GROMACS .gro file of C-alpha atoms in nm:
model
  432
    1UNK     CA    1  -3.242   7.319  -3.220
    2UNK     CA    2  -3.263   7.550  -2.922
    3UNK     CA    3  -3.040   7.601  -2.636
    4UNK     CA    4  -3.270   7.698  -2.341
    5UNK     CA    5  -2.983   7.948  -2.061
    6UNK     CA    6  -3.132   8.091  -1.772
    7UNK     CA    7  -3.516   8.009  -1.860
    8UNK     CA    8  -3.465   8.193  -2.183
    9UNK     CA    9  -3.401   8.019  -2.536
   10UNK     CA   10  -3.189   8.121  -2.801
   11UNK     CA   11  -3.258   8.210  -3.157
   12UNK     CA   12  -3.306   7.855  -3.376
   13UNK     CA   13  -2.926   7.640  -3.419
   14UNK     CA   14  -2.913   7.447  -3.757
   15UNK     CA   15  -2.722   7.126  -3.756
   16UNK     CA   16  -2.601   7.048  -4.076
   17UNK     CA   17  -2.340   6.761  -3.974
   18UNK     CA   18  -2.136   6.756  -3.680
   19UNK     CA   19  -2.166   7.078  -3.452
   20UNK     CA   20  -1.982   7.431  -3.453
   21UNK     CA   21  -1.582   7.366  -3.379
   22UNK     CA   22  -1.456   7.588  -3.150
   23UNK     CA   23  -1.806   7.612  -2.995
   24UNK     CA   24  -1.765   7.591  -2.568
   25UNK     CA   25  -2.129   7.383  -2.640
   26UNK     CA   26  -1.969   7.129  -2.865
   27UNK     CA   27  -1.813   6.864  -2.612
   28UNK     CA   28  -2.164   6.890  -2.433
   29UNK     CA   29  -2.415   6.851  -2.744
   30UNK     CA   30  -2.220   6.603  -2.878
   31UNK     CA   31  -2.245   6.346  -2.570
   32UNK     CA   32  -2.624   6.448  -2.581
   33UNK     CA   33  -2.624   6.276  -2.918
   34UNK     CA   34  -2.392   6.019  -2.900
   35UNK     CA   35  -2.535   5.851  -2.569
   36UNK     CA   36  -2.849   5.771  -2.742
   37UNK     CA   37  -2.666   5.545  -2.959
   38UNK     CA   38  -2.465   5.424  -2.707
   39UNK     CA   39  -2.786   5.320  -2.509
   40UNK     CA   40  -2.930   5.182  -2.833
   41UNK     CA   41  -2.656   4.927  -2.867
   42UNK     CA   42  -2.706   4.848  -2.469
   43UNK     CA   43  -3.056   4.784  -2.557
   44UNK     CA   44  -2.973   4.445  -2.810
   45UNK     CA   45  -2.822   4.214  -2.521
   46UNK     CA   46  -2.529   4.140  -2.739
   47UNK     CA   47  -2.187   4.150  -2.583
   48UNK     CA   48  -1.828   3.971  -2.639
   49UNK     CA   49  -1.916   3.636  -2.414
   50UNK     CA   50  -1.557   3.650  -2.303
   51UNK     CA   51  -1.546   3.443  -1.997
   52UNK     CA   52  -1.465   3.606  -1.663
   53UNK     CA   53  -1.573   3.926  -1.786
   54UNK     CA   54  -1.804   4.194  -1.727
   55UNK     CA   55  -2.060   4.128  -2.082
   56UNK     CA   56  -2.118   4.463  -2.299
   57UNK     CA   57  -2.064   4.521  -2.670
   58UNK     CA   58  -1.913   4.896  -2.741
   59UNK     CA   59  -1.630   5.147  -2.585
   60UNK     CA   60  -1.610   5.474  -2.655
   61UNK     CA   61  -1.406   5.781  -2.631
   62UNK     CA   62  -1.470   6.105  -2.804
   63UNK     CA   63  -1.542   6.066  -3.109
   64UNK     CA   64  -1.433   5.728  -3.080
   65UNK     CA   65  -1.647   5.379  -3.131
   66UNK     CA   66  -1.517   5.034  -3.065
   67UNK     CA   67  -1.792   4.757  -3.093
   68UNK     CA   68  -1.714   4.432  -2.924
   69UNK     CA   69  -1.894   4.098  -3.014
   70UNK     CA   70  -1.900   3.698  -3.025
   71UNK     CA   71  -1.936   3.690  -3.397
   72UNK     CA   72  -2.012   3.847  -3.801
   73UNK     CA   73  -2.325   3.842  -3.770
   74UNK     CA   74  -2.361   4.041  -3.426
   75UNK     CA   75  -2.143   4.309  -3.551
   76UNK     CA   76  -2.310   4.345  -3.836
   77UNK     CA   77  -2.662   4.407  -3.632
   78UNK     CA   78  -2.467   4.654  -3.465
   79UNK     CA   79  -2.367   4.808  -3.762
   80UNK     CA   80  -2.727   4.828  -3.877
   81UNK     CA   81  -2.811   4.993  -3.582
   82UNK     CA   82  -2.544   5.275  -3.578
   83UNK     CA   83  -2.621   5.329  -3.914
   84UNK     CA   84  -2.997   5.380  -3.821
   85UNK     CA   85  -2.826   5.637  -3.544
   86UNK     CA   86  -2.627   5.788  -3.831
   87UNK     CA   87  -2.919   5.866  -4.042
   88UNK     CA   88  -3.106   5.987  -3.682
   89UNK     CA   89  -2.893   6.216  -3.632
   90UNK     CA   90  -2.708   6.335  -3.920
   91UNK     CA   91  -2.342   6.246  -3.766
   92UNK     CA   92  -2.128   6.132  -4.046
   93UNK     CA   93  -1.919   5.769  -3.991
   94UNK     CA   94  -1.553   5.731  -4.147
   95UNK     CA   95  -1.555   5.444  -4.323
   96UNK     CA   96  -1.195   5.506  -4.462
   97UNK     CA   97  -1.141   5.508  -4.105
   98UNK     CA   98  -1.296   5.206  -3.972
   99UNK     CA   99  -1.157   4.866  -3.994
  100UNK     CA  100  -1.308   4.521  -3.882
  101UNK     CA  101  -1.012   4.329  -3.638
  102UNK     CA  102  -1.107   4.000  -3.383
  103UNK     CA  103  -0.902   3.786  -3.206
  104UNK     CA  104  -0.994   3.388  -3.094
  105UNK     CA  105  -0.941   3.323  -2.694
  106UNK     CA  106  -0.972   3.019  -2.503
  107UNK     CA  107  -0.956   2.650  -2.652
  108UNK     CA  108  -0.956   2.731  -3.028
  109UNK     CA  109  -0.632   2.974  -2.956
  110UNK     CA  110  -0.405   2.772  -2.787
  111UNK     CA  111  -0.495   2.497  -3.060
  112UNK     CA  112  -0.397   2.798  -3.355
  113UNK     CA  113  -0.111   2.822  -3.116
  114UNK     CA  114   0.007   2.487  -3.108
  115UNK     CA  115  -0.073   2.400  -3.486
  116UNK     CA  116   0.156   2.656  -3.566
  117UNK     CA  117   0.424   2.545  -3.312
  118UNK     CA  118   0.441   2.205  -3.455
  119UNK     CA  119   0.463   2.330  -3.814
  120UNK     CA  120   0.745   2.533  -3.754
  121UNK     CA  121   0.939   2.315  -3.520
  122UNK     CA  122   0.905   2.063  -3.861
  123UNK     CA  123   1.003   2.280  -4.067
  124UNK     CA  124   1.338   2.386  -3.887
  125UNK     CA  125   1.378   1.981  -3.841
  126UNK     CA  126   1.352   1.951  -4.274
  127UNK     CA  127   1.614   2.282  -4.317
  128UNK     CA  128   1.883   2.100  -4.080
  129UNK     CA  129   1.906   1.764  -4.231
  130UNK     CA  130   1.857   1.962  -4.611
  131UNK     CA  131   2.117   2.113  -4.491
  132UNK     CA  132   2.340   1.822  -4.400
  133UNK     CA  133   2.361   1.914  -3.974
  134UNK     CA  134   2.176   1.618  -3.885
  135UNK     CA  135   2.473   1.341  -3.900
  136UNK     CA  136   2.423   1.057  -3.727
  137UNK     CA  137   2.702   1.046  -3.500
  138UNK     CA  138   2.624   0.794  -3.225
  139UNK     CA  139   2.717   0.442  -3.270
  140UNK     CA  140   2.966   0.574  -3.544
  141UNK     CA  141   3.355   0.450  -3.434
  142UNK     CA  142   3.501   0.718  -3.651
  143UNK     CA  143   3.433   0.951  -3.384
  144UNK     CA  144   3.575   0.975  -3.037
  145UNK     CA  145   3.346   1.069  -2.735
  146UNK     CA  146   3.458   1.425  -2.715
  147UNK     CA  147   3.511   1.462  -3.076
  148UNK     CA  148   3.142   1.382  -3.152
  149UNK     CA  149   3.030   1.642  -2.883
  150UNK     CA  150   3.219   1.919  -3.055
  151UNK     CA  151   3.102   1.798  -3.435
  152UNK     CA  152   2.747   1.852  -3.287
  153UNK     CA  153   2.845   2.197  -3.107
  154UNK     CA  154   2.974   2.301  -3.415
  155UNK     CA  155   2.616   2.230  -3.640
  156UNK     CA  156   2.415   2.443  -3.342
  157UNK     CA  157   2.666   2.703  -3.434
  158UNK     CA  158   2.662   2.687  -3.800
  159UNK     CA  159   2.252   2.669  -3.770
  160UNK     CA  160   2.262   2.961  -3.549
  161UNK     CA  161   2.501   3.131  -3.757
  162UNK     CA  162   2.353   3.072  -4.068
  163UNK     CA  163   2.010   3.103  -3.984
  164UNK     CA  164   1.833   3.464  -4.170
  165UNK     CA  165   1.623   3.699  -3.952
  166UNK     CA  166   1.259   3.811  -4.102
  167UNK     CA  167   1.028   4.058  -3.935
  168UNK     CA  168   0.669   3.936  -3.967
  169UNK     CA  169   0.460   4.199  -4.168
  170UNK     CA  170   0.151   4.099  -3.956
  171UNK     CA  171   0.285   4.161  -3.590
  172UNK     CA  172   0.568   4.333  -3.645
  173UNK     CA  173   0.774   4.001  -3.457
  174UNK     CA  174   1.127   3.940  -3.598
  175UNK     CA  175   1.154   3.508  -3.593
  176UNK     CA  176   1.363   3.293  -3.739
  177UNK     CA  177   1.291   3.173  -4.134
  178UNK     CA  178   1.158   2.877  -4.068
  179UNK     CA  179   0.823   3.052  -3.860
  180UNK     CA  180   0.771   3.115  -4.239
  181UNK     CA  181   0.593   2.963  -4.470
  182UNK     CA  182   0.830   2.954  -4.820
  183UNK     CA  183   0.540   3.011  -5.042
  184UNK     CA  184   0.414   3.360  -4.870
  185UNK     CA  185   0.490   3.652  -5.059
  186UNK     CA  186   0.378   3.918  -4.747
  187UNK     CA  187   0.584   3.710  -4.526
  188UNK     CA  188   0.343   3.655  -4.259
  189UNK     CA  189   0.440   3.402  -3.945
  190UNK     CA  190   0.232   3.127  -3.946
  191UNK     CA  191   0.091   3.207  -3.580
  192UNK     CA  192  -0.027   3.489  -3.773
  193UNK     CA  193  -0.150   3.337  -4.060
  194UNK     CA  194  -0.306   3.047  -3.846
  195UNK     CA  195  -0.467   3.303  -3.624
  196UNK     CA  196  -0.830   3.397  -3.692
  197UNK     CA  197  -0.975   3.667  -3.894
  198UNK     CA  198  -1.354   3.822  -3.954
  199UNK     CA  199  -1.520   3.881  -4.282
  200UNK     CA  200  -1.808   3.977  -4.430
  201UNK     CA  201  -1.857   4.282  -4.200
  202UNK     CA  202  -2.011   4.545  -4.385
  203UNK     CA  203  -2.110   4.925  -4.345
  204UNK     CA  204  -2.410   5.062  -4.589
  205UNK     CA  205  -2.311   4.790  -4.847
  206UNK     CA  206  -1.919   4.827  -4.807
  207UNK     CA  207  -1.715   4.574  -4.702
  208UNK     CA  208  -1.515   4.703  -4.428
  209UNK     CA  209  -1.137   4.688  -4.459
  210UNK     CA  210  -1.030   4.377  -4.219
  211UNK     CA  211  -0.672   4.379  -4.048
  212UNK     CA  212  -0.553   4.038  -3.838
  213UNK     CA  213  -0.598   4.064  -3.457
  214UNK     CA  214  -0.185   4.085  -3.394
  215UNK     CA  215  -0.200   4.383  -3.607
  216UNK     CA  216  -0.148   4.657  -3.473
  217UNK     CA  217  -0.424   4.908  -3.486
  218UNK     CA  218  -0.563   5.251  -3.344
  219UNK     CA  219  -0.792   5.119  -3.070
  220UNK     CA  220  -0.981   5.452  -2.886
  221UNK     CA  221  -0.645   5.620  -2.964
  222UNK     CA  222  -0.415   5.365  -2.810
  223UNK     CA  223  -0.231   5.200  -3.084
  224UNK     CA  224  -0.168   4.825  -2.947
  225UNK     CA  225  -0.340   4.463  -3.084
  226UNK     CA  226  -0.618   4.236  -2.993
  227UNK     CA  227  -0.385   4.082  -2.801
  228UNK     CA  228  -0.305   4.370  -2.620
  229UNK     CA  229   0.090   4.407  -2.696
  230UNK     CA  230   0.091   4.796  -2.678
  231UNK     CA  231   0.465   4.775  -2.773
  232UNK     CA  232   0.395   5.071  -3.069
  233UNK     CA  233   0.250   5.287  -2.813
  234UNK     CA  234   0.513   5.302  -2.620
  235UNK     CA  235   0.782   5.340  -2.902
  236UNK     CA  236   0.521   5.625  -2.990
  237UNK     CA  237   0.581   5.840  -2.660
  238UNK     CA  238   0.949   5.748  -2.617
  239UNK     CA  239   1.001   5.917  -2.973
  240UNK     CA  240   0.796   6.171  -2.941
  241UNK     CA  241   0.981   6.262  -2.657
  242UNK     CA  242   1.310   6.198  -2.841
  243UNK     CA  243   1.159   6.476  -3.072
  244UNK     CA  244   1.130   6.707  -2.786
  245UNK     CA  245   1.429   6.679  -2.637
  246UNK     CA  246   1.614   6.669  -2.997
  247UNK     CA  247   1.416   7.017  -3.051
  248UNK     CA  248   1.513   7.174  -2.739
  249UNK     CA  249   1.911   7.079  -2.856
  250UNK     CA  250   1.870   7.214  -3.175
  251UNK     CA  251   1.655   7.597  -3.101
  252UNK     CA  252   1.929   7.718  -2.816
  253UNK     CA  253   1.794   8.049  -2.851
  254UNK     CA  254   1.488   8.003  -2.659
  255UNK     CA  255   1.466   8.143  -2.334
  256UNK     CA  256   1.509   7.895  -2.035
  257UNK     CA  257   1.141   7.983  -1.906
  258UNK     CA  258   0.994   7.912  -2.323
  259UNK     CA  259   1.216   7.572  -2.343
  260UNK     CA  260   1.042   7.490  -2.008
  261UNK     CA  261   0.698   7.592  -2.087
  262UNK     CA  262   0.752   7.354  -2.459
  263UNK     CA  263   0.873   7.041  -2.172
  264UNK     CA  264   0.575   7.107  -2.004
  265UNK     CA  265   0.319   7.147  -2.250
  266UNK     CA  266   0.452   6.851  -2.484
  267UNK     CA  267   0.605   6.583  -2.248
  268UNK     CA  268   0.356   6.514  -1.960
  269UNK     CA  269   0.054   6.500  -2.218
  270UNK     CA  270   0.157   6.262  -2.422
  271UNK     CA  271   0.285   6.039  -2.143
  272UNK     CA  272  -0.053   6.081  -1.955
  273UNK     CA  273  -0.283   5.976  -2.223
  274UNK     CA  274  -0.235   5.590  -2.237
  275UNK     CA  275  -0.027   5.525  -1.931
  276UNK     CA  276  -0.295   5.401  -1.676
  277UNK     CA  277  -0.406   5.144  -2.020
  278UNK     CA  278  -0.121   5.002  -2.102
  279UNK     CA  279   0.200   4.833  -1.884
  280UNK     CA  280   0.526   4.983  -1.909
  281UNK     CA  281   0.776   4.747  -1.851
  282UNK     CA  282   1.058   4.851  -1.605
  283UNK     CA  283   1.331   4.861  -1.891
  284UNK     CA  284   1.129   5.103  -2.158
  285UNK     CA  285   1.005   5.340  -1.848
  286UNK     CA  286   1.350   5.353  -1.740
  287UNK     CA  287   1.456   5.478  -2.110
  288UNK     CA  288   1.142   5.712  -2.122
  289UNK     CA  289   1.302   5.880  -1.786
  290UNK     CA  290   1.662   5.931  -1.903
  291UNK     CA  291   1.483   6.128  -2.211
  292UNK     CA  292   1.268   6.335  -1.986
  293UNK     CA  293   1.583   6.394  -1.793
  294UNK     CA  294   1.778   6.473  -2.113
  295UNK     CA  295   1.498   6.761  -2.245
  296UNK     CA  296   1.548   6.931  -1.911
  297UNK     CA  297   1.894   6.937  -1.914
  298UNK     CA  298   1.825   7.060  -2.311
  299UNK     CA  299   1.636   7.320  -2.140
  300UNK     CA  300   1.824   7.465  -1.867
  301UNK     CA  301   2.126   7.480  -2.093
  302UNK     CA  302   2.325   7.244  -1.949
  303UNK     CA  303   2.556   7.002  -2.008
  304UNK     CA  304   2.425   6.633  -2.102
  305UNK     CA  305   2.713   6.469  -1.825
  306UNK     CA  306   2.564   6.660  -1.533
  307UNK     CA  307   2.449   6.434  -1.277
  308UNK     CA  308   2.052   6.389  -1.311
  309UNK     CA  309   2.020   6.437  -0.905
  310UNK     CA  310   2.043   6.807  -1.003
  311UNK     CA  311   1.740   6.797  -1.132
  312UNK     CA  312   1.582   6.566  -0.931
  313UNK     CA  313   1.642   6.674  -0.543
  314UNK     CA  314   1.414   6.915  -0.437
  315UNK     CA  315   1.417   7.293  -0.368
  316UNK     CA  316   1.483   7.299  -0.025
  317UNK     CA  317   1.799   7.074  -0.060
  318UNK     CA  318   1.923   7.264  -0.355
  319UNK     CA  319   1.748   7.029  -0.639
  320UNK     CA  320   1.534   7.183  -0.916
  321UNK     CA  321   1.268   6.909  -0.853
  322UNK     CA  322   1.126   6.860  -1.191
  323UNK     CA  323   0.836   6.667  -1.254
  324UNK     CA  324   0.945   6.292  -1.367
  325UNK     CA  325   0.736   6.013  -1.580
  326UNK     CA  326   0.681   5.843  -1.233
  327UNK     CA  327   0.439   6.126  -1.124
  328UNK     CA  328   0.299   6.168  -1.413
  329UNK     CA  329   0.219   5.756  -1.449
  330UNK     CA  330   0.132   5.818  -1.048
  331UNK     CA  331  -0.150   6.077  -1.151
  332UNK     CA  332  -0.248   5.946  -1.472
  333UNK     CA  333  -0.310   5.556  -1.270
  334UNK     CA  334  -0.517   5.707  -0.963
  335UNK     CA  335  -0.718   5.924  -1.191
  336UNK     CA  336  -0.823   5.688  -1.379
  337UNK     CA  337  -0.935   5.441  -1.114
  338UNK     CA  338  -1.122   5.706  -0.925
  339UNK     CA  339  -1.340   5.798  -1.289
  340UNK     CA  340  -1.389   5.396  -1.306
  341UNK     CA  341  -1.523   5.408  -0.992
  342UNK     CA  342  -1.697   5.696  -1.026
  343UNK     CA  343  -1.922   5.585  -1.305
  344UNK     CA  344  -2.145   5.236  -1.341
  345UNK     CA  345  -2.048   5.156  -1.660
  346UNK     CA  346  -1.858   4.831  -1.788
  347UNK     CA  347  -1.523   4.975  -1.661
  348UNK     CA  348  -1.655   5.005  -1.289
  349UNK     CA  349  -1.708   4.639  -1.325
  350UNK     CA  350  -1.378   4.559  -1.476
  351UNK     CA  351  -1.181   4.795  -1.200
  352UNK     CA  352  -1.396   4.599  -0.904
  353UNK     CA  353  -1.252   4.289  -1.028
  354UNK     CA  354  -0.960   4.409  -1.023
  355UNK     CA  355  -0.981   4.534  -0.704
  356UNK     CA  356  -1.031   4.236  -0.545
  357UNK     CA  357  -0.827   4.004  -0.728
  358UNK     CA  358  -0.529   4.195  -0.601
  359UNK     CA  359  -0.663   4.171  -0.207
  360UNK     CA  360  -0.671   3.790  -0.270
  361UNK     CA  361  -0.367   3.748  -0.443
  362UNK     CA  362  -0.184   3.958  -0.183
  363UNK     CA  363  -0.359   3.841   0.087
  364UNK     CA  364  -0.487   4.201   0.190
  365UNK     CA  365  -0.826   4.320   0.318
  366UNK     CA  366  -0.820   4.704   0.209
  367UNK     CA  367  -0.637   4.910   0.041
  368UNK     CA  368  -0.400   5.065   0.316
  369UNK     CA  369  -0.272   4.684   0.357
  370UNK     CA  370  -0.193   4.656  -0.009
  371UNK     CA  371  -0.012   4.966  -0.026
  372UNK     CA  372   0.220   4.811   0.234
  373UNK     CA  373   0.231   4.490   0.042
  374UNK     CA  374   0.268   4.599  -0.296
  375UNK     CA  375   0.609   4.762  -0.171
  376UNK     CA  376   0.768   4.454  -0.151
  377UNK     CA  377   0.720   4.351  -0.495
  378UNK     CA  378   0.920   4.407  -0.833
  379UNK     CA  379   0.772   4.686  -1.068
  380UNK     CA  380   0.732   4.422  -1.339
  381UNK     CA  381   0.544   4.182  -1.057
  382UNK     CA  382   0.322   4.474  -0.932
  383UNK     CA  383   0.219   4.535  -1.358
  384UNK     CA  384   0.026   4.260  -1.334
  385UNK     CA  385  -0.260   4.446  -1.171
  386UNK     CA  386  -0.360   4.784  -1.211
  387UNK     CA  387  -0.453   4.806  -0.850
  388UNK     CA  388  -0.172   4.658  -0.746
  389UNK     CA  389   0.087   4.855  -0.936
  390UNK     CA  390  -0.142   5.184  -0.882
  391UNK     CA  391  -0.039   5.134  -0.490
  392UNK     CA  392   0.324   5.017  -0.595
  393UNK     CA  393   0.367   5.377  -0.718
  394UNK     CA  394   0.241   5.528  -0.420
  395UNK     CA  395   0.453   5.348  -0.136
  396UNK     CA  396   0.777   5.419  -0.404
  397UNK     CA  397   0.664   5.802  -0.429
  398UNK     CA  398   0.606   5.780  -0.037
  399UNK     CA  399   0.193   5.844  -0.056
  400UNK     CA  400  -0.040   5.705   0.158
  401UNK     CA  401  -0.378   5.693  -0.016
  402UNK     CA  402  -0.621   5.703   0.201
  403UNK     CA  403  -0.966   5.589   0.080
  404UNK     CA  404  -1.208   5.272   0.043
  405UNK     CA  405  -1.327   5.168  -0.285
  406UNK     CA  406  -1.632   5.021  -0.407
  407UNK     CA  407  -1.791   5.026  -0.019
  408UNK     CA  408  -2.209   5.065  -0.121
  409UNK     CA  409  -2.241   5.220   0.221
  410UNK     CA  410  -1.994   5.569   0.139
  411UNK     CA  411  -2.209   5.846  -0.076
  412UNK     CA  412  -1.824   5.870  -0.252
  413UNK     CA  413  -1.862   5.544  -0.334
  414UNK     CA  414  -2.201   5.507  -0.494
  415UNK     CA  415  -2.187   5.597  -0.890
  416UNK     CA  416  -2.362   5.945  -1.003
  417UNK     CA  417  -2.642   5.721  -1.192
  418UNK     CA  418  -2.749   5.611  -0.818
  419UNK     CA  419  -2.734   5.885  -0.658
  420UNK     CA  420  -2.972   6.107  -0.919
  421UNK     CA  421  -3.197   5.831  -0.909
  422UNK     CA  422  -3.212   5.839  -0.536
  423UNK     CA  423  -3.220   6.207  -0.550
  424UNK     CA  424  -3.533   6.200  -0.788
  425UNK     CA  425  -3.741   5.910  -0.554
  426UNK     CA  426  -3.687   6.138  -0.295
  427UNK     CA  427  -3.747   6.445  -0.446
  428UNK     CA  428  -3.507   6.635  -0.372
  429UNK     CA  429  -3.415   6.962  -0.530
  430UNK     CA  430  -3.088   6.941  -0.743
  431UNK     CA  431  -2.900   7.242  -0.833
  432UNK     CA  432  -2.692   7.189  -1.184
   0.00000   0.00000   0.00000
């Protein structure tokens, strides 16, 4: 290949696999490539057929390629088409890297669900009365009304007290022993082992590794389930930041400007990444702040007891105003709303929804009105949309965002696809 800069071409580029690392050109060529698969799997008119929901069939990020669909044998077209692309193109796939997960919604999982509800609501019944708990105590003269109350206080006890913890090797999900089946070996819950599971999905001839839906798995770098518990992801970032702060303890002999510079480069990062996709419940944000609060204090050299409003009151009123997780979340959630917005892909559609299922659910009719409302609810209420919780953040940070999604009449407004399209009709001279 050729790269053509200022009407001039270059001397001839071979492409072995993959392109140059380090090369300013990579990120760019790349995408060049990788869109033409992406717009071959558009092409098929297969998608997920999850109700309510905007249809496509891949996400991708990077490097990155989730494929989405209703059953084996649509993933396995897809498969047949990405390995046409791979052949195309020369660009390697992992398979020790890919995996085959799914996930059943609607009707057929709440009737997983309740299968295994009933089973192990049985089996607890069959361990009390093995065990002897289940006396019969009413009608029976040997007992006196409030002796027969305790006798029965004391078996809940005894269950309770006797009763052995096990941590489900599937979801990770510590449950009592009956949610167990005796016979299991891997000691998988029976939700888990009721729950559904694909096969037969292959890549060039190899069967690709398959791992339950409640697993949890490496999904576009987010590491959460089908289900969408990103509970690892967040244990991720609140020990890497334990690692951090731990690191700044232990090396006292940086300088106070280095041991800044590592806070940073290290803690706002690896916040940023996944927190506008997943939800961060009050408690576990509240943790991640007192560690982000600790590395400074690791930092400046001071003691761990000082009060945090040292750091947190600003300059003019004698504070050092560091930057907390709630700015960073606060950034990270309006960014990525505006490059939803900004592009008329699957996630525009997804963000529109969500758009205006929180003006009807809060009984707004733009944005400036649900900034106002959102303040009045909890943080774990306002999680519930992304919208919602986006402008939750803003009225506790004291912002006033000022803008109008998804109005078809604002050039900000219209996606870049549009706009070029409008630009060529018109023909209009485009400077890039």
């Amino acid at each position: 290949m050729r790269v053509q800069v200022g009407g001039e071409s270059t001397a001839a580029i071979q492409l072995d696999t993959g392109t140059v690392q380090g090369l300013v050109l990579s990120p760019l060529l790349f995408d060049l490539f990788i869109n033409a698969l992406l717009r071959l799997l558009d092409s098929t008119g297969i998608s997920h057929k999850v109700r309510n929901a905007p249809e496509w069939n891949h996400q991708a990020f990077a490097d990155d390629l989730s494929l989405y669909t209703e059953n084996t044998d649509d993933a396995n077209t897809l498969l047949r088409l990405v390995q046409q692309f791979q052949d195309w193109s020369g660009l390697k796939i992992s398979t020790k890297k890919s995996l085959a997960t799914g996930a059943l919604y609607g009707r057929e999982a709440r009737r997983g669900r309740t299968i295994a509800n009933v089973t192990a609501r049985r089996a607890k019944a069959r361990t009390a009365k093995s065990r002897g708990l289940t006396a019969a105590c009413e009608g029976d003269e040997a007992f006196a009304p409030g002796e027969q109350d305790l006798q029965v206080e004391g078996a809940v006890h005894t269950i309770q007290g006797n009763t052995t913890k096990v941590m489900c090797k599937t979801c990770g999900t510590v449950k009592e022993s009956h949610h167990f089946y005796a016979t299991d070996p891997d000691r998988c819950c029976r939700q888990c082992a009721t729950s559904w599971s694909p096969k037969d999905i292959e890549y060039e001839g190899v069967r690709l590794k398959t791992t339950p839906g409640r697993c949890t798995t490496r999904l576009l770098g987010i590491h959460q389930s089908m289900w969408l518990d990103s509970s690892a992801q967040r244990r991720k970032v609140i020990d890497g930041a334990i690692e951090v702060a731990s690191y700044l303890r232990k090396n006292e002999d940086l300088r106070i400007d280095q041991a800044l510079e590592v806070v940073s480069m290290c803690l706002p990062p690896l916040f940023s990444f996944s927190a506008p996709l997943i939800r961060w419940p009050e408690a576990h944000f509240k943790i991640l702040t007192a560690v982000r609060l600790r590395a400074y204090k690791n930092a400046w050299n001071i003691d761990c007891s000082t009060a945090a409003c040292l750091l947190t009151f600003p300059r003019e009123n004698g504070g050092l105003q560091v930057k907390l997780p709630l700015v960073t979340l606060f950034d990270s959630m309006w960014g990525n709303i505006e490059r939803c917005h900004q592009f008329d892909d699957g996630t525009r559609q997804v963000m529109r929804l969500t758009y205006q299922e929180a003006l009807t659910d809060n009984a707004c009719s733009n944005l400036l009105e649900l900034q106002k409302e959102a303040g009045l609810l909890s943080w774990n209420k306002a999680g519930e949309n992304k919208f919602t919780f986006a402008c939750y953040l803003a009225n506790k940070l004291e912002i006033e965002v000022v803008w109008e999604p998804f109005n078809e009449y604002i050039i900000y407004s219209t996606p870049n696809i549009t706009l070029a399209t409008l630009s060529i009709k018109a023909g209009l001279q485009v400077r890039v």
